[in-house]
mmCIF file of C-alpha atoms in Angstrom:
data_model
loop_
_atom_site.group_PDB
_atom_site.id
_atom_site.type_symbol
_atom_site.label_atom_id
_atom_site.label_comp_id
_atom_site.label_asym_id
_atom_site.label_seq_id
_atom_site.Cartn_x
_atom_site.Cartn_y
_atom_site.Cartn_z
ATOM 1 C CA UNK A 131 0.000 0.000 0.000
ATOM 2 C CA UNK A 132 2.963 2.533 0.732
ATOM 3 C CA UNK A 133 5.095 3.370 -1.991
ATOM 4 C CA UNK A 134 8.606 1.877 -2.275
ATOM 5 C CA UNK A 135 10.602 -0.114 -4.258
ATOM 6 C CA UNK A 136 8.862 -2.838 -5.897
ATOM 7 C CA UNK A 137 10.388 -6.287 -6.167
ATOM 8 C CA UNK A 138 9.538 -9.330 -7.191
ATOM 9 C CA UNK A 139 9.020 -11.797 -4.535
ATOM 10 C CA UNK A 140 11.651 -14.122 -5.981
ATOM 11 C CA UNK A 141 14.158 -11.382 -6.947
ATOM 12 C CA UNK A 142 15.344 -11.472 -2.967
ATOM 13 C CA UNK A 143 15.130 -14.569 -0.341
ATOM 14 C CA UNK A 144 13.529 -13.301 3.052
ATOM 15 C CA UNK A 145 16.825 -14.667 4.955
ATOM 16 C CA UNK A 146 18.782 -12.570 2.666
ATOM 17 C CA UNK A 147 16.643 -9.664 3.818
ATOM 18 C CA UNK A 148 17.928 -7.116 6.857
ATOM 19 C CA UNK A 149 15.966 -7.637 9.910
ATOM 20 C CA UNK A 150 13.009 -6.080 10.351
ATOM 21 C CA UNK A 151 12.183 -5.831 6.555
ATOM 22 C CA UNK A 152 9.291 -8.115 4.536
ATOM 23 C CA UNK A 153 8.147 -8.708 1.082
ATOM 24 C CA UNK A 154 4.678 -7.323 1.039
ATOM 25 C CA UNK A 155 2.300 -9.188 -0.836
ATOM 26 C CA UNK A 156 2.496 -6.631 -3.644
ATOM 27 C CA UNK A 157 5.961 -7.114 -3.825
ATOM 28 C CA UNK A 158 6.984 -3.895 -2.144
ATOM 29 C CA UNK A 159 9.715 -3.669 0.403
ATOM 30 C CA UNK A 160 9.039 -2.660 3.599
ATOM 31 C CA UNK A 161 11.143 -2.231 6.064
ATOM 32 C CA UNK A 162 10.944 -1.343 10.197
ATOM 33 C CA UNK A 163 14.077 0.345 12.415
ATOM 34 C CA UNK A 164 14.424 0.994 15.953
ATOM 35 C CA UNK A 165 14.241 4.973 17.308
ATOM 36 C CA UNK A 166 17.076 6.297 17.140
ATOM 37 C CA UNK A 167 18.750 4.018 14.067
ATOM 38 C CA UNK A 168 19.729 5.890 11.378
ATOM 39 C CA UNK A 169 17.512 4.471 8.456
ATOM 40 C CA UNK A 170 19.294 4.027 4.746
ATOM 41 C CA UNK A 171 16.119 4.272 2.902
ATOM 42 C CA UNK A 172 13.260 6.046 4.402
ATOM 43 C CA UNK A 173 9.898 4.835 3.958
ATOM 44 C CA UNK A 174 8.866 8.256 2.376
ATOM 45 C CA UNK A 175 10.513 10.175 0.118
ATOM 46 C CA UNK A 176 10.705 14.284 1.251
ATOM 47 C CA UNK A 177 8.691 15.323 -1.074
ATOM 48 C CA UNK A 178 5.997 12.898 -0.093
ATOM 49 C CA UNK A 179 6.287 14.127 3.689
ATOM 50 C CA UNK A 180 5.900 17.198 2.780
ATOM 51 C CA UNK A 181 2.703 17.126 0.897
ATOM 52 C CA UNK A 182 1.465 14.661 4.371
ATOM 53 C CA UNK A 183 2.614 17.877 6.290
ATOM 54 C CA UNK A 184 1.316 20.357 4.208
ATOM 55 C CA UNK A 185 -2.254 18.234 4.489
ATOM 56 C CA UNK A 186 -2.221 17.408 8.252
ATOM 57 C CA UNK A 187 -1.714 21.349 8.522
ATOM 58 C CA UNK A 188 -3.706 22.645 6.027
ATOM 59 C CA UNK A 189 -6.683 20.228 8.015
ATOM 60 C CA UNK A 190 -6.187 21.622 11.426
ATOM 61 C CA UNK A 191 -6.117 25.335 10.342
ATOM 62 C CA UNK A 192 -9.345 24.762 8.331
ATOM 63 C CA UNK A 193 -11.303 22.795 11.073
ATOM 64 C CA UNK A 194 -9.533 23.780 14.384
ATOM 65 C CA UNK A 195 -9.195 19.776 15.164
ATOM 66 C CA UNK A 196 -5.502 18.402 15.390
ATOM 67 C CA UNK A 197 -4.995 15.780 12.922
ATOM 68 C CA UNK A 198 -2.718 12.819 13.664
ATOM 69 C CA UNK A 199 -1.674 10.380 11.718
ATOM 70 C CA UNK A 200 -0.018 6.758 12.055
ATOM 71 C CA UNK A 201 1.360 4.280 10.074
ATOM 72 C CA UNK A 202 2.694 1.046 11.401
ATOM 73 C CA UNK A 203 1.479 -2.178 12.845
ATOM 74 C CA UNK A 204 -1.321 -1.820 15.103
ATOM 75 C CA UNK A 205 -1.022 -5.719 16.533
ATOM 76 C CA UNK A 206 -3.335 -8.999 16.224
ATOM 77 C CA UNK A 207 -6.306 -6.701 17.117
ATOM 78 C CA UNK A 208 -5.860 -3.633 14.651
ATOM 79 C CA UNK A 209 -8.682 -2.118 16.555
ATOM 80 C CA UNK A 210 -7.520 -2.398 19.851
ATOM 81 C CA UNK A 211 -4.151 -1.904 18.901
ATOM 82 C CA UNK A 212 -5.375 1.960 17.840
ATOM 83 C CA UNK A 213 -7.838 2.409 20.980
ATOM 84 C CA UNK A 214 -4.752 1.920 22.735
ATOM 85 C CA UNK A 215 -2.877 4.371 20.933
ATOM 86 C CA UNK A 216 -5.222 7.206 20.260
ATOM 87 C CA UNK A 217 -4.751 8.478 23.850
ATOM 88 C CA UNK A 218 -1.265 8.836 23.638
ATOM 89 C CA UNK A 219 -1.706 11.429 20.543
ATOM 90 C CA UNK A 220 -0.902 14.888 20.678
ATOM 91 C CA UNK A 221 -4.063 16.969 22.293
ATOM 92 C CA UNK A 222 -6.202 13.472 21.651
ATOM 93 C CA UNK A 223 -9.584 14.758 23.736
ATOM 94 C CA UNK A 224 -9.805 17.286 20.724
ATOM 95 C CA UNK A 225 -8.052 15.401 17.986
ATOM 96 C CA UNK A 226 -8.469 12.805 15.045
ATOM 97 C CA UNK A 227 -6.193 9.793 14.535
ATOM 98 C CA UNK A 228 -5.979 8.158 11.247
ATOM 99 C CA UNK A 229 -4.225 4.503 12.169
ATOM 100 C CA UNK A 230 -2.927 2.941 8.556
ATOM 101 C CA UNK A 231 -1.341 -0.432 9.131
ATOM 102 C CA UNK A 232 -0.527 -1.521 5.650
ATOM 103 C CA UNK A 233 0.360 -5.079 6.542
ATOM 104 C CA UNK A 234 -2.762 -5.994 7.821
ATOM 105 C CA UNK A 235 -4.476 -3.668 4.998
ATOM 106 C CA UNK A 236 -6.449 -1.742 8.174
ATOM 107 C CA UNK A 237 -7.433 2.015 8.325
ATOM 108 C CA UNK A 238 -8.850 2.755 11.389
ATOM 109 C CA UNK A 239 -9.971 6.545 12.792
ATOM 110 C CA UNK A 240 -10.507 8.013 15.856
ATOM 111 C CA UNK A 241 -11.852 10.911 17.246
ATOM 112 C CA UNK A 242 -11.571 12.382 20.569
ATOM 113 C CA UNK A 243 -14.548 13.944 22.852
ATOM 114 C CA UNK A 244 -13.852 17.262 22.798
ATOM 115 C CA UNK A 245 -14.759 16.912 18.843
ATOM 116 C CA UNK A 246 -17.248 14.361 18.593
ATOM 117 C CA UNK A 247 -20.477 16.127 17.263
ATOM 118 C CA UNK A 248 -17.803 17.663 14.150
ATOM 119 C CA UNK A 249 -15.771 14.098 13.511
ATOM 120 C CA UNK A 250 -18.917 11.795 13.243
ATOM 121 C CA UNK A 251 -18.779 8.285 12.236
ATOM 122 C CA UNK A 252 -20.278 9.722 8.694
ATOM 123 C CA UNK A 253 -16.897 11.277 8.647
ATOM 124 C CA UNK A 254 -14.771 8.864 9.153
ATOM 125 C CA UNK A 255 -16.029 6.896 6.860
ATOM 126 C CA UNK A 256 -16.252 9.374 3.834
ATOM 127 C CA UNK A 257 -12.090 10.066 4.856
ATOM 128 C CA UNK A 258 -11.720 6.034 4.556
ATOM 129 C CA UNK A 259 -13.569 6.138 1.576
ATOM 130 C CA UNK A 260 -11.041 8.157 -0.028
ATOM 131 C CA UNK A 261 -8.417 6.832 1.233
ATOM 132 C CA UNK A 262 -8.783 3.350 0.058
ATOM 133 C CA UNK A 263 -8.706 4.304 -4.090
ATOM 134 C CA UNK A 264 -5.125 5.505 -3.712
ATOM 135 C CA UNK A 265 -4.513 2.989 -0.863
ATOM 136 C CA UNK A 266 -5.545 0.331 -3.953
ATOM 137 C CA UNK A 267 -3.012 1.844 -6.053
ATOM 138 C CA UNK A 268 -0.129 1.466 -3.782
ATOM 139 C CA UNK A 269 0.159 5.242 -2.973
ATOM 140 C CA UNK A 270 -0.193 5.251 0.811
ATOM 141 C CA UNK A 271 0.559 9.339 1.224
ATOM 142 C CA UNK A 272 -2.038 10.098 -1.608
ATOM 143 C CA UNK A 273 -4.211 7.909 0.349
ATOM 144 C CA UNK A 274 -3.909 9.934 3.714
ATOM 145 C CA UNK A 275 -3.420 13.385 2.016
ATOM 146 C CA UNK A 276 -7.327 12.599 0.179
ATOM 147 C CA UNK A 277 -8.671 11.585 3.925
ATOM 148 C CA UNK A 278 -7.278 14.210 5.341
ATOM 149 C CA UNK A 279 -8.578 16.718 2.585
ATOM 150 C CA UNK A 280 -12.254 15.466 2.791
ATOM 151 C CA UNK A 281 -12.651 14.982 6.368
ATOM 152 C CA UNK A 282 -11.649 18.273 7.112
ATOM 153 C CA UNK A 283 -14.101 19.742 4.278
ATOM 154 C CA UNK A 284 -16.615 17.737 5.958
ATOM 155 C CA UNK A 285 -15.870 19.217 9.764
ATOM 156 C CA UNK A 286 -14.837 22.348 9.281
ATOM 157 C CA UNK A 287 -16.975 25.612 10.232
ATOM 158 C CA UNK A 288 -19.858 26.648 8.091
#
């Protein structure tokens, strides 16, 4: 779902790969590091951080929620796995977690109470909803940068 370098499955043995790294089923290689490891190839390229920055700001300034976003493995229970996390977000009571774990192929959202008549379930699912055509495609910042865009059209003050 992310983008990266795409491999064929048999153009690399998974002992021959470093650890923490997998052959996704699409053949793109992803790959995990510890905090404070200096990573080789970064998941993201700058330019695609940027445009996730650009979004995640351009949604908070337009609704007056902080949007979070996460990408990782959320566990054996995806949805627990972001319950558990959502509270550890920045501002969280008045905040809205996407949780992408492109492994498992999850998207999960979460809003917090301070914002729950604005980020209704309706909401979450239209930002999921747009999500999951670029998601499909193998463009994973596209993905959250079209969430992003239309749940904050759909929250922010009329």
């Amino acid at each position: 779902m992310a983008s990266g370098d795409v491999l064929q499955s048999s153009a690399i043995a998974p002992a021959d790969l470093p650890v923490g790294t997998v052959v996704t089923t699409s053949g793109r290689l992803s790959g995990t590091h510890r905090v404070g490891e200096f990573l080789d190839q970064p998941p993201f390229t700058t330019d695609e951080l940027v445009r996730l920055d650009d979004a995640l700001t351009d949604a908070t300034r337009l609704t007056r929620v902080r949007f979070n976003v996460f990408v990782g493995d959320l566990g054996e229970n995806p949805s627990a796995g972001v319950d558990a996390l959502f509270p550890t977000t920045p501002e969280a009571e008045r905040s809205v977690l996407i949780a992408v774990s492109p492994n498992q192929r999850v998207i999960e959202v979460r809003g917090g109470r301070g914002v729950a008549g604005r980020v209704t379930d309706r909401v979450a699912q239209l930002g999921v909803t747009a999500a999951l055509a670029s998601f499909g495609e193998g463009d994973l910042i596209d993905g959250l940068v079209s969430a992003l865009r239309v749940m904050s059209n759909a929250i922010a003050p009329k």
